[in-house]
Structure formats: structure tokens, C-alpha cells
Amino acid sequence: MAIKTNIYGKKITPFEWQDKAKNYKDLLIIAPTGSGKTIAAYNWAFSKESERVIFTAPIKALSNERFLELKKAKKDVGILTGDVKINEDAKILCMTQEIYTNHFAHLPHQKVIVDEIHYMFQDQNRARAYAEGLYKTSKDSDILLLSATITKQAVKYFENITQRKLDVIEIKERPVKTEYIGEIPFEKIVNYQPALIFVFSFKGVIGIAKNLSYYNERINNMPTEKQLNKIFELAEKYKINNTDLMELVIKNVGIYHGNMKYKEKIFIESLFRHNLIKFVVGTDALSLGINLPSKTVIFGQLAKYYDGPISKREFLQMSGRAGRLGLWNIGYVGFMDTPYESFEYETKELYDAFLWKPLEAEEIIVAPSYKLIFKALSFKDLVEKTDKVKEIVKKEVETISKLSSKQISPKGKSTLQEYIFIQIKELTDAIINENNTEDAEKIYKIFQDIYFDEFHTYTNLFIARKIYYGNYEINCIEIYSYLNEKNNQREQLQLLKFFKGLSKTGEYKVTELDKFEEMIKEEDEFVLNPEKIKI
């Protein structure tokens, strides 16, 4: 049965190409941001019966949004994101790519939708989970990949890694016209509201947001009394206690970045969708599939401080937030001069280049899995059998080559093998630097057992030592106090996933897990209970 309305109650009327998607078994849809890939995915997913329908997403917020939309449509749906598990036996499951890869990919008779698949080319650290998931997907399951604009090289890679022929639906034009309007002077910005403003640092987000809030106040571009009442009503609903955030939103400006609490993000999304604020200044976290259409997209920065200029694909993805059929039939894309551009670059030069620059060829070399390497090596192998270590490393490099977008050359393999071997040797030295060999061997056994891919290798070793010297007991609050470098929600959820996985093994005594989980809920009750969100 088709989905008739989206999560916000808007009626869904499929285009011909969206309806046509249901006719294919293994399919790749390539379409610009905002062109309706999700509607096509629903038509494909629910056109025929299957044992299970799975929606994967690169970020938790997207899984939550899909879960809420399907729940609102009265579907039997569950969600699995590591820290959240709701209705896990449901016929429809929304999950992270890592959970799909590790627990569901091998199962037959599923319909699998991998959303934002181009994301794997933007985040090398997550690429392996995507590549392995695609490679391991059962031949008896159907697969649908949803992507923003990609090249033919990427299509070939997806066919190789999924080991199947993919039908391709490619939509090149957006349903609304996009006008690239060049520089927007700061004093003219109100003519283009509502607008999303992209900048790639926390400092830039806050700086532009504050300047914009002062300007709005000066020219009286402020919410009405009725809008303010609604803003405060939503703030109470989402239990927002961030005074800095509230000072901005009452002056028509929201912010959006990776270190915000989940409840703060959905608060800003809700304000912008309901036209209660006119501007959102955010990082590229705004571009990852979140349903936040706008009249205008403005770039306050086009080069990241460490990575240099963004890719043409990222530029198009962010630009795709401008305009939305039924709201604004023309989307405007421009840039503004700010002090937050990366030192070596001029925003105008980068912007002008993006207008003619072709799409870059997709290249990805997946990261090594140290977890798999250490699982294959005993303590004796690690300390005494250099040849065995080199053999396992060589196998891992062959796997990396197989999963990557192109085969690694013999010289490249040799260099990579040497690099991984050195990393293992350094860790071996750190492990054997204990009081005695018996302690070292037992710590290594724990290290093998608990290894968590989302942690750095030495973080895993630190925790293994804490467990061993704590008589195989681990205190969640204590570990959190040691490891919370940034004290943000992302770190809390990462640790919660780890602690929950550890407690399931039954090998270790995990204490104060409930207290740690309650601490997270006290700060943000929605992040672990997305079903409580009323859109």
C-alpha cells in the first residue's frame, strides 16, 4: 500500500518516473536533491510483498525521520540505531548502515533501500560499512540505491560491489528552476528569505548567526507576536533550555551543526518549516537528506579549513535545498562575503568555478578493519609470529582493494601493508608494556573481545585495561568522565552503543548503565525516544 502523505501531512502525488520505480528489482535512482527520490522508494518498497523492508540512512536523524513518517502512515515499522531499539521485529525497519551490514545484509528475501548512497564518497570513515553491506547483500534480496548526482564510474562501481546488474533511473533536471545569482550583499539578504546559509565551522555558524540577528533587529525583520507565541510553544514542547539558541530564534535566526542536541535540531527544523524563522545558518549537516526546503541557499564559505574546497557534488547537494515544488518554483543560489572563508581561498572564485566545473569522478579506498585483523591474531601471533601478522595484513589489504572503487596497484598495496603493519607493531609494543606477560595476554584477549569500530584503537586498549584491572567490571559513568573530550551528545550516544553491546556479552559486569542512559534522557528525552516526537 502506497504512502499518501509525507511526515508533515502534505499529499504525495507521484510523477511518472516515481511510479515507474516499482517495476524494477535491483534499481539505482540518480536524482538531484529535492526531486522526490523518497516517494519513488516508497513505491518500490511497497509494490510487492517481501519478508522485510529495510531503510538504511547515513545518520540517525534520517532514520528517525523515516521511522516517524512510516509510523504516521500506520505502517508496522521499527527502528535500530545502536542506541535506540523500537519494535525490532517489525516488517519494516529503519536502521544505520552499520547495523544493516553487520546483522541483516546476509538475510534473504528482503527489500533493501540504501538512502544517500553518495555519502560513502564523502566520508571515508563510513565507506567500509557501505561497501561491505552492498557486497554482502543476499542475492535473494532486492536492492534500491538512492543517490544525488553521480558519474557513470560510480554506477559501474555499484554494480561491481553489489554483484548484480542495476537498472538506472536518472533524473537530471530538478522539478523547480535554479538561478545562480552570484554575490548577495549582506544588506540585501532579507530579499531572499527564507534562506539556508552554509558555513563549515562552529565559529562561522555562530558569527554569521549573531550578525544576522543584530541586523534583523535593526531593520525590524522580526517574528510577529503570534509567531513568537508559537516559537515559545514549540520551545516548551521540545524542552529547549538553551538561552543562546533562543536569543537567536526570537530574532528570526536558527543555527544547525553537528554538536547540537537532537531536540535542538528538530526544534530548528520545525521553526523553519512552519515559517517561524527566516534563516538557518548551518554546517553541511544541513545537506544530509533532512527535509528542509528553502527559497534561497547562500554559501558563506566554500572551502573547509583542513580539507580545502568542497566537491562539486557537495555544492550541488547543498544548492538543491533551494526551491521546492508548490512552495517556490524558483530556487536561488548565491554566496556572501564573510571572514570565515578558508585563508587560501576566495569564495567568489570558488563559486564561479563551481558553475562550470564538471562532477568529479568518485574514488574511495575503504579503511582497514583493525577489528578483523586483531580477531584473526592470537597474542602469541602478535608477539612472536611476524610472518602470520604480515599474512593477515596482506589478506586485509586484498579485501580493501576488492571493496574500493578501483583496484589498488601492487605498489599501493605494498605501501598500505607496511602502514598497517607499523600500526599493529606500535600497538603490540603498547600492550606488552605491562607488568608481566600474563597481564598483557589477558588484556589483549579483552581488547579483541570488546573492540568497537567507532573508537580509536588506543581508546579500545584503554578500556580493555580498565576492565582487566577493575576485575572485569566497567563503570559507565567513570569511563564517560575519562573519554568525553567534547562533552557532546554524539559522544554520549557512541558510548551508550558500546556499553549496551558490552552488557549483552555477559562476559563483563557493566555498572551504572541505567544511570548513564538516564543522564542522556534528562538532557534530551527525544534522542532515545523518537516515537515521542509529534510533528
Short mmCIF file of C-alpha atoms in Angstrom, two decimals:
data_model
loop_
_atom_site.label_atom_id
_atom_site.label_comp_id
_atom_site.label_asym_id
_atom_site.label_seq_id
_atom_site.Cartn_x
_atom_site.Cartn_y
_atom_site.Cartn_z
CA MET A 1 0.00 0.00 0.00
CA ALA A 2 1.43 3.39 -1.04
CA ILE A 3 2.23 6.26 1.33
CA LYS A 4 -0.34 9.02 0.64
CA THR A 5 1.09 11.87 2.73
CA ASN A 6 4.54 12.78 3.98
CA ILE A 7 5.58 13.20 7.60
CA TYR A 8 4.20 16.75 7.63
CA GLY A 9 0.79 15.82 6.22
CA LYS A 10 1.45 17.03 2.68
CA LYS A 11 -0.28 14.93 0.00
CA ILE A 12 2.09 12.87 -2.15
CA THR A 13 1.34 12.82 -5.89
CA PRO A 14 3.94 10.74 -7.73
CA PHE A 15 5.48 11.77 -11.04
CA GLU A 16 5.53 9.12 -13.76
CA TRP A 17 9.17 8.20 -13.06
CA GLN A 18 8.45 7.79 -9.34
CA ASP A 19 5.59 5.41 -10.08
CA LYS A 20 7.71 3.53 -12.62
CA ALA A 21 10.25 2.60 -9.91
CA LYS A 22 8.01 -0.24 -8.68
CA ASN A 23 8.61 -2.15 -11.92
CA TYR A 24 12.27 -2.94 -11.15
CA LYS A 25 14.01 -5.49 -8.94
CA ASP A 26 17.51 -4.04 -8.45
CA LEU A 27 17.50 -0.32 -9.07
CA LEU A 28 19.67 2.79 -8.79
CA ILE A 29 17.88 6.15 -8.77
CA ILE A 30 20.06 9.16 -9.52
CA ALA A 31 18.26 12.45 -8.97
CA PRO A 32 19.06 15.92 -7.63
CA THR A 33 18.26 16.90 -4.05
CA GLY A 34 14.57 17.70 -3.60
CA SER A 35 13.40 15.84 -6.71
CA GLY A 36 11.41 13.15 -4.88
CA LYS A 37 13.63 10.08 -4.52
CA THR A 38 11.85 9.09 -1.28
CA ILE A 39 8.44 8.88 -3.00
CA ALA A 40 9.95 6.58 -5.63
CA ALA A 41 11.48 4.49 -2.83
CA TYR A 42 8.09 4.02 -1.16
CA ASN A 43 6.53 2.94 -4.46
CA TRP A 44 9.34 0.43 -4.97
CA ALA A 45 9.30 -0.86 -1.40
CA PHE A 46 5.59 -1.48 -1.00
CA SER A 47 4.60 -2.59 -4.51
CA LYS A 48 5.21 -6.29 -3.78
CA GLU A 49 5.30 -8.45 -0.68
CA SER A 50 8.60 -9.31 0.96
CA GLU A 51 9.65 -10.77 4.29
CA ARG A 52 11.15 -7.46 5.39
CA VAL A 53 11.67 -3.93 4.08
CA ILE A 54 14.81 -2.15 5.29
CA PHE A 55 15.61 1.55 5.01
CA THR A 56 19.21 2.47 5.80
CA ALA A 57 20.47 6.03 6.29
CA PRO A 58 23.88 7.62 6.92
CA ILE A 59 22.78 9.48 10.05
CA LYS A 60 20.48 8.79 12.98
CA ALA A 61 18.31 11.85 12.27
CA LEU A 62 17.38 10.49 8.82
CA SER A 63 16.50 7.08 10.27
CA ASN A 64 14.31 8.83 12.83
CA GLU A 65 12.57 10.91 10.16
CA ARG A 66 11.85 7.84 8.03
CA PHE A 67 10.60 5.93 11.10
CA LEU A 68 8.23 8.76 12.07
CA GLU A 69 6.90 9.15 8.52
CA LEU A 70 6.14 5.43 8.20
CA LYS A 71 4.67 5.33 11.71
CA LYS A 72 2.37 8.22 10.80
CA ALA A 73 1.30 6.24 7.72
CA LYS A 74 0.21 3.40 10.09
CA LYS A 75 2.93 1.05 8.89
CA ASP A 76 4.34 -1.74 11.09
CA VAL A 77 7.74 -0.09 11.48
CA GLY A 78 10.67 -0.33 13.87
CA ILE A 79 13.99 1.44 14.28
CA LEU A 80 17.50 0.19 15.11
CA THR A 81 20.30 2.72 15.51
CA GLY A 82 22.53 1.09 18.10
CA ASP A 83 21.43 3.36 20.93
CA VAL A 84 17.71 3.01 20.08
CA LYS A 85 15.77 -0.18 19.51
CA ILE A 86 12.00 0.07 18.93
CA ASN A 87 9.72 -2.66 17.53
CA GLU A 88 12.71 -4.65 16.25
CA ASP A 89 10.52 -7.48 14.92
CA ALA A 90 8.54 -5.17 12.64
CA LYS A 91 8.18 -5.93 8.96
CA ILE A 92 9.67 -2.53 8.09
CA LEU A 93 12.91 -1.47 9.78
CA CYS A 94 14.82 1.81 9.67
CA MET A 95 18.47 1.47 10.65
CA THR A 96 22.01 2.75 10.29
CA GLN A 97 24.19 1.29 7.56
CA GLU A 98 26.48 -0.36 10.14
CA ILE A 99 23.62 -2.33 11.69
CA TYR A 100 22.42 -3.46 8.27
CA THR A 101 25.91 -4.57 7.26
CA ASN A 102 26.63 -6.46 10.47
CA HIS A 103 23.26 -8.08 11.14
CA PHE A 104 20.92 -8.04 8.12
CA ALA A 105 22.82 -7.94 4.82
CA HIS A 106 23.19 -11.72 4.54
CA LEU A 107 19.48 -12.43 5.09
CA PRO A 108 17.40 -13.37 2.01
CA HIS A 109 14.01 -12.14 0.75
CA GLN A 110 14.37 -8.53 1.86
CA LYS A 111 13.75 -5.27 0.02
CA VAL A 112 16.66 -3.00 0.92
CA ILE A 113 16.69 0.76 0.36
CA VAL A 114 20.08 2.44 0.85
CA ASP A 115 19.45 6.18 1.07
CA GLU A 116 22.06 8.87 0.31
CA ILE A 117 24.46 6.24 -1.09
CA HIS A 118 26.71 9.01 -2.47
CA TYR A 119 27.55 9.77 1.18
CA MET A 120 30.08 6.94 1.10
CA PHE A 121 32.23 9.01 -1.26
CA GLN A 122 32.16 11.94 1.20
CA ASP A 123 33.04 10.09 4.41
CA GLN A 124 35.97 7.67 4.10
CA ASN A 125 35.46 6.51 7.69
CA ARG A 126 31.96 5.24 6.94
CA ALA A 127 32.65 3.96 3.41
CA ARG A 128 33.59 0.47 4.55
CA ALA A 129 30.21 -0.17 6.17
CA TYR A 130 28.52 0.79 2.89
CA ALA A 131 30.86 -1.25 0.70
CA GLU A 132 30.64 -4.36 2.90
CA GLY A 133 26.87 -4.04 3.20
CA LEU A 134 26.42 -3.85 -0.55
CA TYR A 135 28.85 -6.71 -1.14
CA LYS A 136 27.22 -8.97 1.46
CA THR A 137 23.60 -8.30 0.45
CA SER A 138 21.91 -11.62 -0.29
CA LYS A 139 21.34 -12.46 -3.96
CA ASP A 140 17.78 -13.35 -2.94
CA SER A 141 17.10 -9.80 -1.75
CA ASP A 142 16.17 -6.80 -3.90
CA ILE A 143 18.14 -3.59 -3.57
CA LEU A 144 17.40 0.07 -4.29
CA LEU A 145 20.16 2.68 -4.12
CA LEU A 146 19.21 6.36 -3.88
CA SER A 147 21.82 8.87 -4.92
CA ALA A 148 22.30 12.52 -5.74
CA THR A 149 24.14 13.25 -8.98
CA ILE A 150 26.96 10.77 -9.67
CA THR A 151 29.08 9.75 -12.66
CA LYS A 152 28.92 6.60 -14.78
CA GLN A 153 32.06 5.45 -12.97
CA ALA A 154 30.09 5.28 -9.71
CA VAL A 155 27.28 3.33 -11.41
CA LYS A 156 29.82 0.74 -12.56
CA TYR A 157 31.28 0.55 -9.04
CA PHE A 158 27.84 -0.07 -7.51
CA GLU A 159 27.21 -2.88 -10.00
CA ASN A 160 30.58 -4.45 -9.19
CA ILE A 161 30.18 -4.22 -5.43
CA THR A 162 26.55 -5.47 -5.40
CA GLN A 163 27.46 -8.19 -7.94
CA ARG A 164 24.30 -7.58 -9.92
CA LYS A 165 23.02 -5.60 -12.90
CA LEU A 166 21.28 -2.44 -11.77
CA ASP A 167 18.52 -0.75 -13.71
CA VAL A 168 19.05 3.00 -13.60
CA ILE A 169 16.52 5.81 -13.42
CA GLU A 170 18.33 9.12 -13.85
CA ILE A 171 16.58 12.45 -13.44
CA LYS A 172 18.85 15.30 -14.49
CA GLU A 173 16.54 18.27 -14.01
CA ARG A 174 15.12 19.46 -10.72
CA PRO A 175 11.33 19.96 -10.63
CA VAL A 176 11.98 23.67 -9.93
CA LYS A 177 14.29 26.07 -11.73
CA THR A 178 17.57 27.03 -10.03
CA GLU A 179 19.02 30.51 -10.54
CA TYR A 180 22.65 31.10 -9.61
CA ILE A 181 22.64 34.77 -8.65
CA GLY A 182 26.23 35.36 -7.52
CA GLU A 183 27.10 37.59 -4.58
CA ILE A 184 24.35 38.65 -2.19
CA PRO A 185 25.32 41.76 -0.21
CA PHE A 186 24.57 41.37 3.49
CA GLU A 187 22.10 44.29 3.47
CA LYS A 188 20.12 42.61 0.64
CA ILE A 189 19.85 39.21 2.31
CA VAL A 190 16.30 39.80 3.59
CA ASN A 191 15.12 39.98 -0.03
CA TYR A 192 15.97 36.28 -0.36
CA GLN A 193 14.44 34.90 2.83
CA PRO A 194 13.71 32.20 3.83
CA ALA A 195 17.31 31.14 3.34
CA LEU A 196 19.77 28.46 4.39
CA ILE A 197 23.31 29.77 4.89
CA PHE A 198 26.16 27.24 4.72
CA VAL A 199 29.45 27.68 6.58
CA PHE A 200 31.78 24.88 7.71
CA SER A 201 32.86 25.77 11.23
CA PHE A 202 31.15 26.32 14.56
CA LYS A 203 32.82 29.73 14.79
CA GLY A 204 31.41 30.68 11.38
CA VAL A 205 27.91 29.46 12.22
CA ILE A 206 27.76 31.49 15.44
CA GLY A 207 29.43 34.57 13.92
CA ILE A 208 27.08 34.83 10.93
CA ALA A 209 24.01 33.97 13.02
CA LYS A 210 24.76 36.71 15.55
CA ASN A 211 25.44 39.32 12.86
CA LEU A 212 22.21 38.36 11.12
CA SER A 213 20.21 38.54 14.35
CA TYR A 214 21.57 42.06 15.06
CA TYR A 215 20.69 43.11 11.51
CA ASN A 216 17.17 41.69 11.73
CA GLU A 217 16.61 43.57 14.96
CA ARG A 218 17.94 46.82 13.47
CA ILE A 219 15.67 46.71 10.40
CA ASN A 220 12.76 45.17 12.35
CA ASN A 221 12.77 41.91 10.36
CA MET A 222 11.44 40.10 13.41
CA PRO A 223 8.78 37.44 14.15
CA THR A 224 5.30 38.76 14.87
CA GLU A 225 3.78 38.43 18.33
CA LYS A 226 1.73 35.48 17.09
CA GLN A 227 4.86 33.82 15.69
CA LEU A 228 6.75 34.45 18.94
CA ASN A 229 3.99 32.74 20.91
CA LYS A 230 4.27 29.73 18.59
CA ILE A 231 8.08 29.75 18.95
CA PHE A 232 7.83 29.63 22.74
CA GLU A 233 5.16 26.93 22.50
CA LEU A 234 7.49 24.75 20.41
CA ALA A 235 10.41 25.52 22.73
CA GLU A 236 8.34 24.20 25.63
CA LYS A 237 7.24 21.17 23.61
CA TYR A 238 10.85 20.21 22.84
CA LYS A 239 12.09 21.30 26.28
CA ILE A 240 14.63 23.76 24.92
CA ASN A 241 16.73 25.28 27.69
CA ASN A 242 19.49 26.75 25.53
CA THR A 243 19.25 30.52 26.12
CA ASP A 244 21.84 31.33 23.42
CA LEU A 245 19.74 29.45 20.86
CA MET A 246 16.54 31.17 21.99
CA GLU A 247 18.15 34.61 21.73
CA LEU A 248 18.79 33.88 18.06
CA VAL A 249 15.42 32.37 17.12
CA ILE A 250 13.41 35.26 18.56
CA LYS A 251 15.37 37.40 16.09
CA ASN A 252 14.47 35.19 13.12
CA VAL A 253 17.69 33.12 13.01
CA GLY A 254 18.33 29.44 13.70
CA ILE A 255 21.59 27.50 13.75
CA TYR A 256 22.34 23.89 12.83
CA HIS A 257 25.58 21.98 13.43
CA GLY A 258 26.80 18.53 14.42
CA ASN A 259 27.33 19.27 18.11
CA MET A 260 23.75 20.36 18.80
CA LYS A 261 21.40 18.16 20.78
CA TYR A 262 18.85 16.22 18.75
CA LYS A 263 15.93 18.09 20.36
CA GLU A 264 17.54 21.41 19.36
CA LYS A 265 17.87 20.26 15.75
CA ILE A 266 14.24 19.16 15.45
CA PHE A 267 13.19 22.42 17.12
CA ILE A 268 15.05 24.46 14.48
CA GLU A 269 13.71 22.24 11.67
CA SER A 270 10.16 22.72 12.94
CA LEU A 271 10.54 26.51 13.24
CA PHE A 272 11.91 26.82 9.70
CA ARG A 273 9.30 24.54 8.13
CA HIS A 274 6.48 26.48 9.82
CA ASN A 275 7.94 29.79 8.60
CA LEU A 276 8.54 30.95 12.18
CA ILE A 277 12.16 31.87 11.44
CA LYS A 278 13.56 33.14 8.15
CA PHE A 279 17.19 32.00 8.30
CA VAL A 280 19.12 28.92 9.36
CA VAL A 281 22.91 29.17 9.45
CA GLY A 282 24.42 25.70 9.45
CA THR A 283 27.24 23.38 8.51
CA ASP A 284 26.97 20.67 5.86
CA ALA A 285 24.96 18.68 8.45
CA LEU A 286 22.05 20.58 6.88
CA SER A 287 22.60 18.94 3.50
CA LEU A 288 22.27 15.31 4.56
CA GLY A 289 18.77 14.47 3.44
CA ILE A 290 16.96 16.44 6.15
CA ASN A 291 13.68 17.73 4.71
CA LEU A 292 14.35 21.45 4.99
CA PRO A 293 13.43 23.23 1.73
CA SER A 294 14.19 26.93 1.34
CA LYS A 295 13.71 29.72 -1.17
CA THR A 296 17.43 30.51 -1.19
CA VAL A 297 20.74 28.82 -0.43
CA ILE A 298 23.65 31.11 0.42
CA PHE A 299 27.26 29.98 0.80
CA GLY A 300 29.26 31.87 3.42
CA GLN A 301 32.19 29.54 2.85
CA LEU A 302 33.16 27.07 0.10
CA ALA A 303 36.44 25.67 1.41
CA LYS A 304 36.89 23.76 4.64
CA TYR A 305 39.85 24.65 6.84
CA TYR A 306 41.53 21.23 6.66
CA ASP A 307 40.05 19.62 3.55
CA GLY A 308 40.06 22.55 1.14
CA PRO A 309 37.22 23.30 -1.34
CA ILE A 310 34.09 21.18 -1.16
CA SER A 311 33.35 18.91 -4.13
CA LYS A 312 31.01 19.78 -6.99
CA ARG A 313 28.73 17.03 -5.71
CA GLU A 314 28.52 18.64 -2.26
CA PHE A 315 27.92 22.04 -3.88
CA LEU A 316 25.00 20.63 -5.90
CA GLN A 317 23.64 18.76 -2.90
CA MET A 318 23.53 21.91 -0.75
CA SER A 319 22.27 24.03 -3.65
CA GLY A 320 19.46 21.51 -4.08
CA ARG A 321 17.83 22.84 -0.90
CA ALA A 322 16.84 25.97 -2.86
CA GLY A 323 13.28 25.94 -4.18
CA ARG A 324 10.58 23.34 -3.69
CA LEU A 325 7.65 22.48 -5.97
CA GLY A 326 4.46 24.01 -4.61
CA LEU A 327 6.36 26.46 -2.40
CA TRP A 328 8.92 28.27 -4.57
CA ASN A 329 9.06 27.49 -8.26
CA ILE A 330 12.46 29.16 -8.49
CA GLY A 331 15.31 28.42 -6.10
CA TYR A 332 18.10 30.97 -5.72
CA VAL A 333 21.73 30.06 -5.02
CA GLY A 334 24.32 32.69 -4.15
CA PHE A 335 27.22 33.49 -1.87
CA MET A 336 28.09 36.19 0.63
CA ASP A 337 31.48 37.59 1.55
CA THR A 338 32.35 36.60 5.13
CA PRO A 339 35.51 36.48 7.25
CA TYR A 340 35.07 32.72 7.66
CA GLU A 341 36.34 31.53 4.28
CA SER A 342 39.44 29.32 4.49
CA PHE A 343 42.56 31.52 4.30
CA GLU A 344 43.91 30.46 0.91
CA TYR A 345 40.63 30.86 -0.98
CA GLU A 346 38.20 33.47 -2.26
CA THR A 347 34.52 32.49 -2.03
CA LYS A 348 33.69 34.30 -5.29
CA GLU A 349 36.37 32.44 -7.25
CA LEU A 350 35.25 29.07 -5.89
CA TYR A 351 31.57 29.86 -6.53
CA ASP A 352 32.23 30.94 -10.12
CA ALA A 353 34.30 27.78 -10.73
CA PHE A 354 31.50 25.53 -9.47
CA LEU A 355 29.15 26.89 -12.14
CA TRP A 356 31.21 25.31 -14.94
CA LYS A 357 33.27 22.68 -13.14
CA PRO A 358 32.36 19.07 -14.08
CA LEU A 359 31.42 16.47 -11.50
CA GLU A 360 34.49 14.78 -10.02
CA ALA A 361 34.99 11.05 -10.62
CA GLU A 362 34.14 9.11 -7.48
CA GLU A 363 37.09 7.45 -5.78
CA ILE A 364 37.08 5.61 -2.50
CA ILE A 365 39.61 3.46 -0.69
CA VAL A 366 37.87 1.91 2.29
CA ALA A 367 39.52 1.98 5.69
CA PRO A 368 41.27 -1.06 7.21
CA SER A 369 39.26 -3.09 9.73
CA TYR A 370 41.61 -3.40 12.69
CA LYS A 371 38.86 -5.28 14.48
CA LEU A 372 39.03 -8.10 11.91
CA ILE A 373 42.82 -8.08 11.92
CA PHE A 374 43.07 -8.43 15.70
CA LYS A 375 40.32 -11.07 15.77
CA ALA A 376 42.48 -13.19 13.47
CA LEU A 377 45.65 -12.85 15.57
CA SER A 378 46.30 -14.52 18.91
CA PHE A 379 48.57 -12.87 21.47
CA LYS A 380 51.31 -15.33 20.54
CA ASP A 381 50.90 -14.43 16.85
CA LEU A 382 51.16 -10.76 17.69
CA VAL A 383 54.31 -11.08 19.78
CA GLU A 384 56.19 -13.94 18.11
CA LYS A 385 54.89 -14.58 14.60
CA THR A 386 55.73 -11.66 12.35
CA ASP A 387 55.01 -13.76 9.24
CA LYS A 388 51.49 -14.56 10.48
CA VAL A 389 50.81 -10.88 11.16
CA LYS A 390 52.02 -9.98 7.67
CA GLU A 391 49.85 -12.71 6.15
CA ILE A 392 46.71 -11.39 7.88
CA VAL A 393 47.56 -7.81 6.91
CA LYS A 394 48.04 -8.89 3.29
CA LYS A 395 44.57 -10.51 3.28
CA GLU A 396 43.08 -7.34 4.74
CA VAL A 397 44.69 -5.21 2.02
CA GLU A 398 43.23 -7.55 -0.63
CA THR A 399 39.80 -7.03 0.95
CA ILE A 400 40.32 -3.26 0.94
CA SER A 401 41.22 -3.41 -2.76
CA LYS A 402 38.14 -5.52 -3.53
CA LEU A 403 35.77 -3.14 -1.71
CA SER A 404 37.30 0.07 -3.05
CA SER A 405 36.20 1.93 -6.18
CA LYS A 406 39.26 0.76 -8.11
CA GLN A 407 41.88 -1.91 -7.66
CA ILE A 408 44.93 -0.81 -5.71
CA SER A 409 48.22 -1.16 -7.61
CA PRO A 410 50.86 -3.65 -6.38
CA LYS A 411 53.00 -0.74 -5.18
CA GLY A 412 50.00 0.81 -3.43
CA LYS A 413 49.21 -2.50 -1.73
CA SER A 414 52.78 -2.82 -0.53
CA THR A 415 52.72 0.72 0.93
CA LEU A 416 49.37 0.10 2.63
CA GLN A 417 50.56 -3.23 4.06
CA GLU A 418 53.62 -1.55 5.53
CA TYR A 419 51.50 1.22 7.07
CA ILE A 420 49.06 -1.22 8.71
CA PHE A 421 51.90 -3.44 9.92
CA ILE A 422 53.56 -0.45 11.63
CA GLN A 423 50.28 0.46 13.34
CA ILE A 424 49.96 -3.10 14.66
CA LYS A 425 53.59 -3.18 15.79
CA GLU A 426 53.13 0.06 17.75
CA LEU A 427 50.01 -1.32 19.42
CA THR A 428 51.83 -4.57 20.22
CA ASP A 429 54.56 -2.60 21.96
CA ALA A 430 51.93 -0.72 23.96
CA ILE A 431 50.21 -3.96 25.03
CA ILE A 432 53.35 -5.81 26.12
CA ASN A 433 54.40 -2.79 28.17
CA GLU A 434 52.58 -4.27 31.18
CA ASN A 435 53.84 -5.64 34.49
CA ASN A 436 54.13 -9.15 33.07
CA THR A 437 53.27 -11.26 30.04
CA GLU A 438 50.25 -12.85 31.74
CA ASP A 439 48.65 -9.44 32.28
CA ALA A 440 49.44 -8.41 28.71
CA GLU A 441 47.89 -11.56 27.25
CA LYS A 442 44.69 -11.19 29.27
CA ILE A 443 44.37 -7.51 28.36
CA TYR A 444 44.80 -8.39 24.69
CA LYS A 445 42.05 -11.03 24.97
CA ILE A 446 39.69 -8.41 26.39
CA PHE A 447 40.82 -5.94 23.72
CA GLN A 448 39.95 -8.47 20.98
CA ASP A 449 36.60 -9.16 22.60
CA ILE A 450 35.40 -5.59 23.10
CA TYR A 451 36.92 -3.86 20.06
CA PHE A 452 34.49 -1.15 18.90
CA ASP A 453 35.00 0.20 15.39
CA GLU A 454 33.78 3.69 16.27
CA PHE A 455 36.61 4.12 18.80
CA HIS A 456 40.27 4.74 18.08
CA THR A 457 42.42 1.63 18.59
CA TYR A 458 44.07 3.13 21.67
CA THR A 459 40.69 4.02 23.18
CA ASN A 460 39.78 0.33 22.90
CA LEU A 461 43.06 -0.58 24.59
CA PHE A 462 42.44 1.95 27.38
CA ILE A 463 39.01 0.43 28.07
CA ALA A 464 40.42 -3.12 27.95
CA ARG A 465 42.96 -2.16 30.62
CA LYS A 466 40.27 -0.55 32.78
CA ILE A 467 38.21 -3.74 32.58
CA TYR A 468 41.13 -6.02 33.41
CA TYR A 469 42.43 -4.02 36.36
CA GLY A 470 38.83 -3.49 37.51
CA ASN A 471 38.30 -7.26 37.90
CA TYR A 472 36.28 -7.49 34.67
CA GLU A 473 33.94 -4.70 35.73
CA ILE A 474 33.36 -1.42 33.91
CA ASN A 475 31.62 1.65 35.29
CA CYS A 476 29.84 3.60 32.53
CA ILE A 477 29.89 6.95 34.32
CA GLU A 478 33.59 6.62 35.14
CA ILE A 479 34.54 5.72 31.56
CA TYR A 480 32.43 8.60 30.24
CA SER A 481 34.21 11.03 32.57
CA TYR A 482 37.56 9.86 31.11
CA LEU A 483 36.54 9.95 27.46
CA ASN A 484 34.12 12.85 26.99
CA GLU A 485 36.54 15.17 25.23
CA LYS A 486 33.86 17.43 23.74
CA ASN A 487 31.02 16.63 26.17
CA ASN A 488 28.55 16.43 23.30
CA GLN A 489 25.59 14.21 22.58
CA ARG A 490 27.34 12.37 19.77
CA GLU A 491 30.00 11.06 22.18
CA GLN A 492 27.33 10.09 24.72
CA LEU A 493 25.39 8.06 22.16
CA GLN A 494 28.55 6.42 20.85
CA LEU A 495 29.44 5.27 24.37
CA LEU A 496 25.88 4.13 25.05
CA LYS A 497 26.03 1.90 21.96
CA PHE A 498 29.31 0.45 23.18
CA PHE A 499 28.11 -0.15 26.75
CA LYS A 500 24.89 -1.82 25.58
CA GLY A 501 26.83 -4.13 23.27
CA LEU A 502 29.25 -4.97 26.07
CA SER A 503 26.48 -5.79 28.53
CA LYS A 504 24.95 -8.27 26.06
CA THR A 505 28.08 -10.42 26.01
CA GLY A 506 27.62 -11.45 29.64
CA GLU A 507 31.41 -11.58 29.99
CA TYR A 508 31.77 -8.33 31.90
CA LYS A 509 29.95 -6.55 34.70
CA VAL A 510 28.69 -3.27 33.25
CA THR A 511 27.65 -0.97 36.10
CA GLU A 512 25.65 2.28 36.12
CA LEU A 513 24.42 1.72 32.55
CA ASP A 514 20.88 2.71 33.54
CA LYS A 515 22.20 5.83 35.26
CA PHE A 516 24.22 6.77 32.17
CA GLU A 517 21.18 6.28 29.93
CA GLU A 518 19.01 8.35 32.27
CA MET A 519 21.63 11.10 32.20
CA ILE A 520 21.28 11.25 28.40
CA LYS A 521 17.48 11.25 28.62
CA GLU A 522 17.47 14.03 31.19
CA GLU A 523 19.36 16.24 28.77
CA ASP A 524 17.27 15.21 25.75
CA GLU A 525 14.37 12.78 26.14
CA PHE A 526 13.71 12.63 22.39
CA VAL A 527 17.12 11.35 21.28
CA LEU A 528 16.45 7.87 22.70
CA ASN A 529 12.67 8.04 22.23
CA PRO A 530 11.98 9.35 18.72
CA GLU A 531 8.44 7.97 18.94
CA LYS A 532 7.66 10.79 21.40
CA ILE A 533 8.15 13.41 18.69
CA LYS A 534 4.85 14.83 17.47
CA ILE A 535 5.41 16.50 14.12
#
